[in-house]
Amino acid sequence: MIQSLIGLRTTPHGGRSLFAIQPIAEGTSIFTCEAPFAHVIYKDYRREVCAQCFAYAASTFRSIGDPRTWSIKSCRVTAETVWFCTDECKVTWESGVIGPLIADINALLGKAKIATRRNSARDGYDSILPNGPPAQITQDYIDKAWADVEELVSSRARLSSYCSMMNLEDMELEISRSVASAIVQRYVFDHRLASLATSSIIPTSDPWTEVLDLQSSELSNVSLRPYILAAHLRVYAFLCHSLPKHLRLYVPTARHILARDTGNAFGIWDGDHRDEMLGWGIWVSASYFNHSCCPNVKKTRVGRTMHFTTSRSVEIGEELCISYIDTSQAIAQRRQDLENSWFFKCGCQRCQSEEPNGASPH
Ligand SMILES: [Zn+2]
Ligand SMILES: [Zn+2]
């Protein structure tokens, strides 16, 4: 954070937000977030997206119209194969701690998923939430479901039996990978393994505390999409079952990540055109920026790092906002996108001025 330019303050609505503490010229770099705390690249894109810098082969080769996959790969015995755009990216990734550890874990999860799939002849079988959701989702209902899954995983025998019949969907495996990447980061930070590798990014503050500071959208998310609760419980049971012992200690992390994933994650796109979403990630401190449909800050991903730059001149005391959505859309679509994924109704200046005439103010 550029301390002399911007400051974190509590807003009148109770949240936190970044404000300009000096006038800031257009095009000023005000903030960077080095790397995502949790991330996943979708299975279909893994050969096409550099594991180190997330460069997308199809955009790079678009002019040639030829290969869509990268040719440089890392094939460690215990790990999933990952692909790179350049030898430099490969060297950076291999000399770090976090990337290879995540690839090890992803190999484990991939194998476990194949096993569960093979055994799940009874499609749709699921005892994790045997009754459908109630008409009104409450926090008590969610807490009870989590208490039940805690009970289930406390017995290795019952957990194995449950997982052998589990029908984990592809998207749930992607979610599991994203959560596992966060668990690896926590493990590495706790053991300070990062200090052994010069090219790893060593966070100076405890990133986990920062994650817990993010707003939980658990109740809003489950209320809007009741099926997501069963999916999250399956992910939890799957991770408890599949992760190696030294990481299992951190599995309770999963509920906190899952509660903050929607509402704090940003898509990893193929470029500024946002044609294809390659995966998603949580850049923790990026969530300090509130949303506006007429933002004064632009976020740009360069490799793993998220950069925040003023898109116009900003006056002292002005709130610094990015856009969470595609702002070229009309107000109705913008509101729908924000309510679906970010759980709030936008009241920014632009939305106020575009509000259809005669609409009630609430
Ligand atoms: Zn790369
Ligand atoms: Zn708005």
XYZ file of N, CA and C and ligand atoms in Angstrom, residues 50 53 85 89, ligand 1:
13
model
N -0.308 -20.907 -18.041
C 0.977 -21.053 -17.348
C 0.726 -21.122 -15.834
N 2.467 -17.767 -14.211
C 2.029 -16.388 -14.468
C 0.612 -16.318 -15.020
N 4.612 -21.067 -19.654
C 4.752 -20.334 -20.915
C 6.217 -20.204 -21.325
N 9.458 -18.992 -16.289
C 8.326 -19.256 -15.396
C 8.498 -20.608 -14.711
Zn 4.359 -17.917 -17.440
